[in-house]
């Protein structure tokens, strides 16, 4: 039996590995066959009897090797290192994309990552999701967006003047044949049949090549397309296209989930708005303004303003515990019940909240709520209010900015019988009474005592020119308390502000 050397076995194993990863033909081309060792093809040894005949070498036997070629391990290691590097880059980019929670953030991240993958500096993304289901016509096509990377609004407008069919982006958006794997335009200005308006836009914006890629997958369908621009004639290599395609398919699935989330939030906000007053009443001697935002899951914060007999006014704010559709439904029932009790006995806020507490305890014993009801006589500038576990109102005027002293009481549904004294105060001419829910305080992320201090400071900093406008007061307080805006999706809290300015 022949003893095959270790070097031969290593070469055979390397050949098998290369065949598995590169394909048989490619491996054979890249790895030279290893010949037999010299010991295997050497002449026979001389006979022991002293006769030393010449033993010719067979013509069917390979010639002895003078040197053994080096193993292909370095080549395979380079290939593996390249694959690992590509996978690591793709993993990092998809992780960053998965960390986005809003559609705008995801679109911006997609544009930046795609530009890095294809080696471009600028880009453009168009989102045009459409429902293919015939049973969903009322929901529309979903949110549409046009976003640029390294392009100003004016430059985006210039690109929009180019006919859709004359651009690779437009052909990809329309799903024309041959665009599923992307469309490369390596030398736009060198194309003889380039649309004149496209040539003008490319010349003015200073790009000479482009690469368009669809945002589509089997599960999500076609959501839009992205276009990246090159300053010089160029096109992405095959490996770059492959990585960009993998990333785009993953990004499409992520965008589809965010689009559905945006639609759900829009539906929740629409239902919440329908449960609240469509317009505020007009009462002589008082001006009203309200600001309301529903959390992403739908909450139970509400407000109300209803005219009462003798030109009086009822103001109410409240919050139902929990979130989601059940909390919104409970909020609607609670608000409707309070309106009925206010019409019957609105001049006694304690009686209104007592009836509301009894109704809540009998119909929904597992639910709690906070509420504040104020009975206002604008002509006499008189306000009588009662609160059940709710935040105190704030009075803002030329000479004061202070919280109204209210009695300490438990929320509705927590006591066998709720009753707390009412409070009466008189706002001076030109003062504004600010009612709000604790969602305004909780969205700041500060402890409650610090959040109250921030609210007081925000109200005190309202410019004098805007203190006679309740809408300006509410907007200033919101901007000061929540500088990042009300549309942040990382907070589940509702926000309600009801401002009443007394003439």
XYZ file of C-alpha atoms in Angstrom:
503
model
C 0.000 0.000 0.000
C 1.262 3.426 -0.916
C 1.778 5.973 1.828
C 0.324 9.265 0.477
C 2.208 12.192 1.899
C 0.570 14.774 4.175
C 1.088 17.530 1.597
C -1.022 15.678 -0.937
C -3.893 15.235 1.522
C -3.850 18.956 2.397
C -4.072 19.835 -1.273
C -7.036 17.520 -1.815
C -8.893 19.006 1.147
C -8.183 22.529 -0.082
C -9.485 21.614 -3.502
C -12.752 20.316 -2.011
C -13.186 23.472 0.052
C -12.556 25.644 -2.972
C -15.032 23.623 -5.018
C -17.728 24.079 -2.379
C -17.260 27.845 -2.153
C -16.261 28.886 -5.666
C -17.676 26.238 -7.933
C -15.839 23.310 -9.447
C -14.731 25.018 -12.646
C -13.512 28.128 -10.868
C -11.639 26.045 -8.293
C -9.944 23.946 -10.951
C -8.834 27.042 -12.812
C -7.456 28.696 -9.690
C -5.814 25.688 -7.998
C -3.139 23.895 -10.057
C -3.251 20.053 -9.808
C -0.611 18.639 -7.531
C 1.578 15.921 -9.112
C 2.691 12.700 -7.461
C 5.633 12.745 -5.139
C 9.038 11.733 -6.454
C 9.025 8.629 -4.301
C 5.940 7.344 -6.081
C 7.403 7.712 -9.615
C 11.065 6.785 -8.953
C 12.698 3.693 -10.635
C 12.620 0.351 -8.847
C 15.407 -0.356 -6.330
C 18.320 -2.592 -7.461
C 18.012 -6.303 -6.898
C 19.740 -7.850 -3.933
C 21.669 -10.484 -5.992
C 24.183 -7.894 -7.101
C 22.710 -7.392 -10.546
C 21.928 -3.738 -11.117
C 19.764 -3.558 -14.239
C 18.464 -0.341 -15.739
C 14.764 -0.064 -15.133
C 13.223 2.351 -17.625
C 10.577 4.779 -16.440
C 7.144 4.010 -17.852
C 5.778 6.432 -20.377
C 2.461 6.341 -18.480
C 4.030 7.625 -15.280
C 4.406 11.315 -14.526
C 7.876 12.710 -14.441
C 9.392 13.263 -11.017
C 8.568 16.608 -9.436
C 11.531 18.834 -8.851
C 9.487 21.176 -6.529
C 6.046 21.076 -4.906
C 3.728 24.071 -5.563
C 2.573 26.012 -2.552
C -0.834 25.315 -1.003
C -3.837 27.540 -1.996
C -4.622 28.419 1.619
C -3.769 32.114 1.246
C -6.196 32.518 -1.646
C -9.023 30.800 0.221
C -8.345 32.855 3.322
C -8.548 36.050 1.276
C -11.853 34.973 -0.198
C -13.256 34.030 3.200
C -12.029 37.293 4.703
C -13.806 39.209 1.939
C -17.044 37.327 2.528
C -16.844 37.878 6.276
C -16.184 41.587 5.746
C -19.175 41.923 3.420
C -21.475 40.056 5.787
C -20.284 42.127 8.730
C -20.946 45.366 6.851
C -24.393 44.179 5.803
C -25.188 43.075 9.346
C -24.177 46.437 10.814
C -26.251 48.365 8.282
C -29.341 46.219 8.805
C -28.956 46.526 12.576
C -28.912 50.304 12.282
C -31.978 50.203 10.061
C -33.814 47.905 12.454
C -33.165 50.417 15.229
C -35.273 53.082 13.490
C -38.816 53.421 14.807
C -40.247 56.084 12.495
C -40.682 56.100 8.748
C -38.629 59.267 8.238
C -35.681 57.880 10.195
C -35.809 54.615 8.262
C -35.864 56.372 4.880
C -32.895 58.553 5.792
C -30.936 55.554 7.063
C -31.741 53.608 3.879
C -30.451 56.405 1.679
C -27.199 56.765 3.618
C -26.518 53.027 3.794
C -27.325 52.516 0.117
C -24.965 55.315 -0.868
C -22.181 53.677 1.135
C -22.818 50.288 -0.472
C -22.818 51.493 -4.084
C -20.105 54.110 -3.596
C -22.206 57.212 -4.289
C -22.347 60.578 -2.562
C -25.892 61.769 -3.294
C -29.223 60.050 -3.649
C -32.960 60.312 -3.998
C -35.717 58.085 -2.639
C -39.377 58.025 -3.655
C -41.885 56.127 -1.523
C -45.088 55.173 -3.331
C -46.752 52.296 -1.484
C -50.006 51.062 -2.953
C -52.540 48.523 -1.727
C -53.091 45.673 -4.103
C -56.041 44.316 -2.134
C -59.336 45.314 -3.658
C -61.061 45.226 -0.273
C -58.989 48.136 1.110
C -59.809 51.063 -1.167
C -60.702 53.388 1.671
C -57.257 53.281 3.229
C -55.653 54.794 0.165
C -52.124 54.303 -1.052
C -50.483 55.032 2.243
C -47.902 57.661 3.083
C -45.926 58.946 0.099
C -42.612 60.710 0.432
C -39.738 62.105 -1.609
C -36.440 62.341 0.220
C -33.002 63.485 -0.863
C -29.469 62.805 0.335
C -27.113 65.706 -0.359
C -29.851 67.414 -2.377
C -31.701 70.580 -1.374
C -35.423 71.123 -1.852
C -34.726 73.233 -4.939
C -32.579 70.469 -6.439
C -35.270 67.899 -5.704
C -37.758 70.180 -7.427
C -35.501 70.372 -10.466
C -35.336 66.579 -10.669
C -39.115 66.379 -10.457
C -39.392 68.455 -13.637
C -37.756 65.634 -15.626
C -40.375 63.354 -17.221
C -40.860 60.220 -15.171
C -40.379 57.866 -18.114
C -37.074 59.544 -19.014
C -35.314 58.556 -15.790
C -34.150 55.224 -14.450
C -35.942 56.039 -11.197
C -39.249 56.461 -13.018
C -38.838 53.194 -14.916
C -38.068 51.354 -11.697
C -41.047 52.953 -9.938
C -43.335 51.851 -12.765
C -41.970 48.316 -12.578
C -40.991 48.115 -16.241
C -39.383 44.894 -17.494
C -35.676 44.601 -16.805
C -35.700 46.856 -13.739
C -36.164 44.262 -10.996
C -32.423 43.979 -10.325
C -31.689 47.691 -10.656
C -30.839 50.012 -13.529
C -27.353 51.434 -13.987
C -26.651 54.485 -16.156
C -22.833 54.611 -16.194
C -22.546 57.619 -18.532
C -25.670 59.721 -18.699
C -24.220 62.633 -20.625
C -22.807 60.211 -23.195
C -26.226 58.765 -24.026
C -27.410 59.992 -27.407
C -31.131 59.522 -26.714
C -31.099 61.178 -23.262
C -34.096 63.446 -22.705
C -33.067 67.131 -23.020
C -34.635 68.028 -19.665
C -32.811 65.157 -18.024
C -29.552 66.296 -19.594
C -30.149 69.835 -18.373
C -30.881 68.646 -14.822
C -27.785 66.434 -14.771
C -25.620 69.274 -16.028
C -26.950 71.781 -13.522
C -26.714 69.388 -10.566
C -23.334 68.031 -11.647
C -23.932 64.288 -11.811
C -22.805 62.049 -14.663
C -24.074 58.583 -13.706
C -26.786 56.968 -11.621
C -27.913 53.660 -10.206
C -31.596 52.977 -9.422
C -32.815 50.125 -7.256
C -36.414 49.085 -6.528
C -37.702 48.818 -2.984
C -39.697 45.653 -3.419
C -40.101 42.166 -2.011
C -42.488 39.263 -2.463
C -44.226 39.857 0.859
C -44.385 43.666 0.844
C -44.787 44.262 -2.885
C -43.389 47.381 -4.516
C -43.044 50.313 -2.127
C -40.912 52.698 -4.166
C -37.383 53.102 -5.499
C -34.053 54.689 -4.649
C -31.609 56.444 -6.975
C -27.978 57.221 -6.219
C -25.969 59.770 -8.207
C -22.290 59.755 -9.173
C -20.274 62.883 -9.895
C -18.263 61.078 -12.593
C -19.137 58.312 -15.066
C -19.266 55.149 -12.968
C -21.371 52.180 -11.997
C -21.354 49.826 -9.005
C -19.465 46.557 -9.276
C -21.300 43.250 -9.281
C -20.524 42.648 -5.597
C -21.798 46.128 -4.700
C -25.018 45.488 -6.601
C -25.495 42.185 -4.832
C -25.029 43.680 -1.364
C -27.233 46.666 -2.186
C -29.946 44.330 -3.451
C -29.861 42.252 -0.263
C -30.010 45.396 1.856
C -32.877 46.859 -0.207
C -34.978 43.714 0.204
C -34.505 43.764 3.953
C -35.211 47.501 4.055
C -38.428 46.961 2.101
C -39.746 44.563 4.728
C -38.843 47.018 7.494
C -40.477 49.908 5.649
C -43.628 47.860 5.105
C -43.938 47.310 8.858
C -43.420 51.003 9.583
C -45.976 51.980 6.940
C -48.565 49.726 8.540
C -47.694 51.234 11.900
C -48.135 54.748 10.474
C -51.541 53.778 9.088
C -52.580 52.314 12.436
C -51.485 55.468 14.245
C -53.387 57.609 11.767
C -56.515 55.494 12.308
C -56.163 55.787 16.085
C -55.716 59.547 15.867
C -58.748 59.861 13.583
C -60.953 57.901 15.978
C -59.698 59.939 18.929
C -60.457 63.194 17.127
C -63.963 61.998 16.332
C -64.573 61.317 20.020
C -63.586 64.889 20.938
C -65.401 68.153 20.147
C -65.329 69.007 16.458
C -65.360 72.730 17.331
C -65.287 74.865 20.434
C -68.331 76.961 21.404
C -68.375 80.734 21.159
C -69.372 82.378 24.411
C -69.312 86.113 24.985
C -66.563 87.170 27.373
C -64.292 84.152 26.877
C -62.058 82.801 24.101
C -61.172 79.116 23.880
C -58.370 77.116 22.297
C -57.477 73.433 22.556
C -54.486 71.297 21.604
C -54.623 67.515 21.598
C -52.358 64.683 20.467
C -53.114 60.995 20.867
C -50.325 58.552 21.714
C -49.315 55.892 19.174
C -51.397 53.171 20.867
C -54.382 55.398 21.523
C -55.083 56.754 24.964
C -57.916 58.034 27.089
C -57.127 61.754 27.544
C -59.969 64.050 26.595
C -61.353 67.565 26.919
C -64.699 69.219 26.480
C -66.283 72.665 26.355
C -70.041 72.960 26.258
C -72.410 75.913 26.509
C -74.783 75.795 29.437
C -77.965 77.788 30.238
C -77.755 81.485 31.084
C -74.687 82.016 28.890
C -72.491 79.958 31.162
C -69.824 77.513 30.125
C -68.660 74.096 31.240
C -64.996 73.135 30.798
C -63.682 69.638 31.423
C -60.498 67.623 31.007
C -59.869 64.040 32.024
C -57.886 60.891 31.547
C -58.962 57.252 31.519
C -56.474 54.655 32.693
C -54.906 52.365 30.105
C -54.362 52.676 26.388
C -55.648 51.192 23.179
C -59.166 50.862 21.768
C -60.742 49.939 25.106
C -59.392 53.087 26.776
C -60.588 55.207 23.871
C -64.069 53.665 24.060
C -64.201 54.263 27.824
C -63.089 57.839 27.266
C -65.935 58.390 24.811
C -68.514 56.986 27.247
C -67.133 59.030 30.142
C -67.146 62.270 28.163
C -70.707 61.700 26.936
C -71.887 60.981 30.481
C -70.197 64.084 31.866
C -71.910 66.231 29.233
C -75.294 64.907 30.346
C -74.576 65.499 34.038
C -73.218 68.977 33.288
C -76.417 69.988 31.512
C -78.506 68.785 34.442
C -76.445 70.138 37.369
C -73.430 71.940 35.906
C -73.490 74.732 38.462
C -72.423 72.158 41.062
C -69.159 70.566 39.836
C -69.019 68.260 42.888
C -72.389 66.755 41.988
C -71.293 66.291 38.374
C -68.178 64.357 39.360
C -70.059 62.374 42.023
C -72.552 61.161 39.430
C -69.700 60.351 37.075
C -67.902 58.360 39.769
C -71.055 56.365 40.536
C -71.551 55.549 36.857
C -67.950 54.445 36.448
C -68.053 52.274 39.568
C -71.262 50.544 38.496
C -70.525 50.054 34.799
C -66.734 49.645 34.747
C -65.569 48.698 38.251
C -62.081 47.695 37.051
C -61.303 51.077 35.502
C -60.101 54.333 37.051
C -60.096 57.849 35.674
C -59.177 61.390 36.598
C -61.358 64.372 35.744
C -61.705 68.083 36.336
C -64.911 70.033 35.707
C -65.168 73.840 35.865
C -68.403 75.850 35.789
C -67.657 79.300 34.319
C -69.684 82.527 34.361
C -67.764 84.711 31.890
C -69.829 87.837 32.545
C -69.031 87.696 36.265
C -65.554 86.204 35.671
C -66.360 83.473 38.139
C -65.074 79.887 37.977
C -66.144 77.025 40.255
C -64.287 73.783 39.785
C -63.817 70.344 41.294
C -61.164 67.775 40.527
C -60.882 64.036 41.011
C -57.192 63.159 41.178
C -56.447 65.607 38.371
C -53.680 68.148 37.899
C -54.506 71.703 39.070
C -55.253 74.459 36.538
C -52.801 77.284 35.967
C -53.766 80.970 35.773
C -51.659 83.282 33.634
C -52.057 87.049 33.552
C -50.175 90.311 33.520
C -49.502 90.198 37.252
C -49.536 86.538 38.155
C -48.726 83.053 36.966
C -49.763 80.469 39.525
C -51.471 77.153 40.025
C -55.011 77.147 41.412
C -55.236 75.728 44.915
C -57.469 72.659 44.649
C -58.494 70.095 47.236
C -56.670 66.774 47.322
C -58.917 63.961 46.109
C -58.654 60.435 44.772
C -59.322 59.514 41.124
C -62.732 58.290 40.098
C -63.362 54.608 40.734
C -60.982 54.256 43.661
C -63.330 55.113 46.551
C -66.682 53.691 47.551
C -68.128 57.202 47.466
C -66.304 60.108 45.935
C -66.856 63.647 47.160
C -64.466 66.582 47.566
C -65.064 70.295 48.134
C -65.147 72.585 45.155
C -62.939 75.633 44.671
C -64.010 79.063 43.477
C -61.759 81.763 42.031
C -62.108 84.845 39.844
C -59.791 85.351 36.874
C -58.975 88.993 36.229
C -59.646 90.600 32.843
C -57.013 89.453 30.362
C -56.078 86.321 32.301
C -55.984 82.832 30.818
C -56.926 79.646 32.655
C -54.955 76.645 31.445
C -56.429 73.150 31.894
C -54.262 70.156 30.908
C -53.724 66.445 31.493
C -50.733 64.829 33.140
C -49.581 63.538 29.760
C -48.097 66.979 29.141
C -45.979 66.558 32.253
C -45.036 62.920 31.681
C -43.859 63.496 28.116
C -41.063 65.677 29.435
C -39.477 62.626 31.079
C -38.831 64.606 34.271
C -40.061 63.808 37.785
C -43.464 65.323 38.452
C -42.225 68.085 40.714
C -39.691 69.205 38.129
C -42.282 68.866 35.342
C -44.641 71.183 37.255
C -41.821 73.683 37.620
C -41.156 73.501 33.868
C -44.830 74.098 33.149
C -44.894 77.146 35.419
C -41.757 78.509 33.774
C -43.156 77.883 30.290
C -46.389 79.720 31.074
C -44.543 82.626 32.704
C -42.370 83.028 29.607
C -45.289 83.588 27.232
C -44.627 86.919 25.450
C -46.917 89.730 26.522
C -48.059 90.239 22.953
C -49.454 86.683 22.869
C -51.074 86.506 26.286
C -54.407 87.734 24.935
C -54.603 84.843 22.478
C -55.334 81.440 24.081
C -54.055 79.608 20.996
C -50.728 81.447 21.210
C -50.491 80.623 24.928
C -51.140 76.920 24.322
C -48.649 76.747 21.442
C -45.931 78.517 23.412
C -46.365 76.184 26.367
C -46.175 73.146 24.100
C -43.067 74.376 22.309
C -41.349 75.143 25.589
C -42.332 71.956 27.366
C -41.801 69.639 24.389
C -39.120 71.146 22.141
C -38.949 67.921 20.087
C -42.606 68.269 19.134
C -45.793 66.372 19.781
C -45.336 63.774 17.039
C -42.606 61.775 18.756
C -43.494 58.099 18.580
C -41.361 57.054 21.564
C -43.924 58.387 24.060
C -47.222 56.638 24.691
C -48.705 59.610 26.578
C -51.586 61.689 25.268
C -51.378 65.461 25.547
C -54.352 67.746 26.154
C -54.367 71.517 26.736
C -57.544 73.584 27.031
C -57.007 77.343 27.350
C -59.767 79.823 28.303
C -58.974 83.526 28.040
C -61.320 85.884 29.911
C -61.858 89.323 28.353
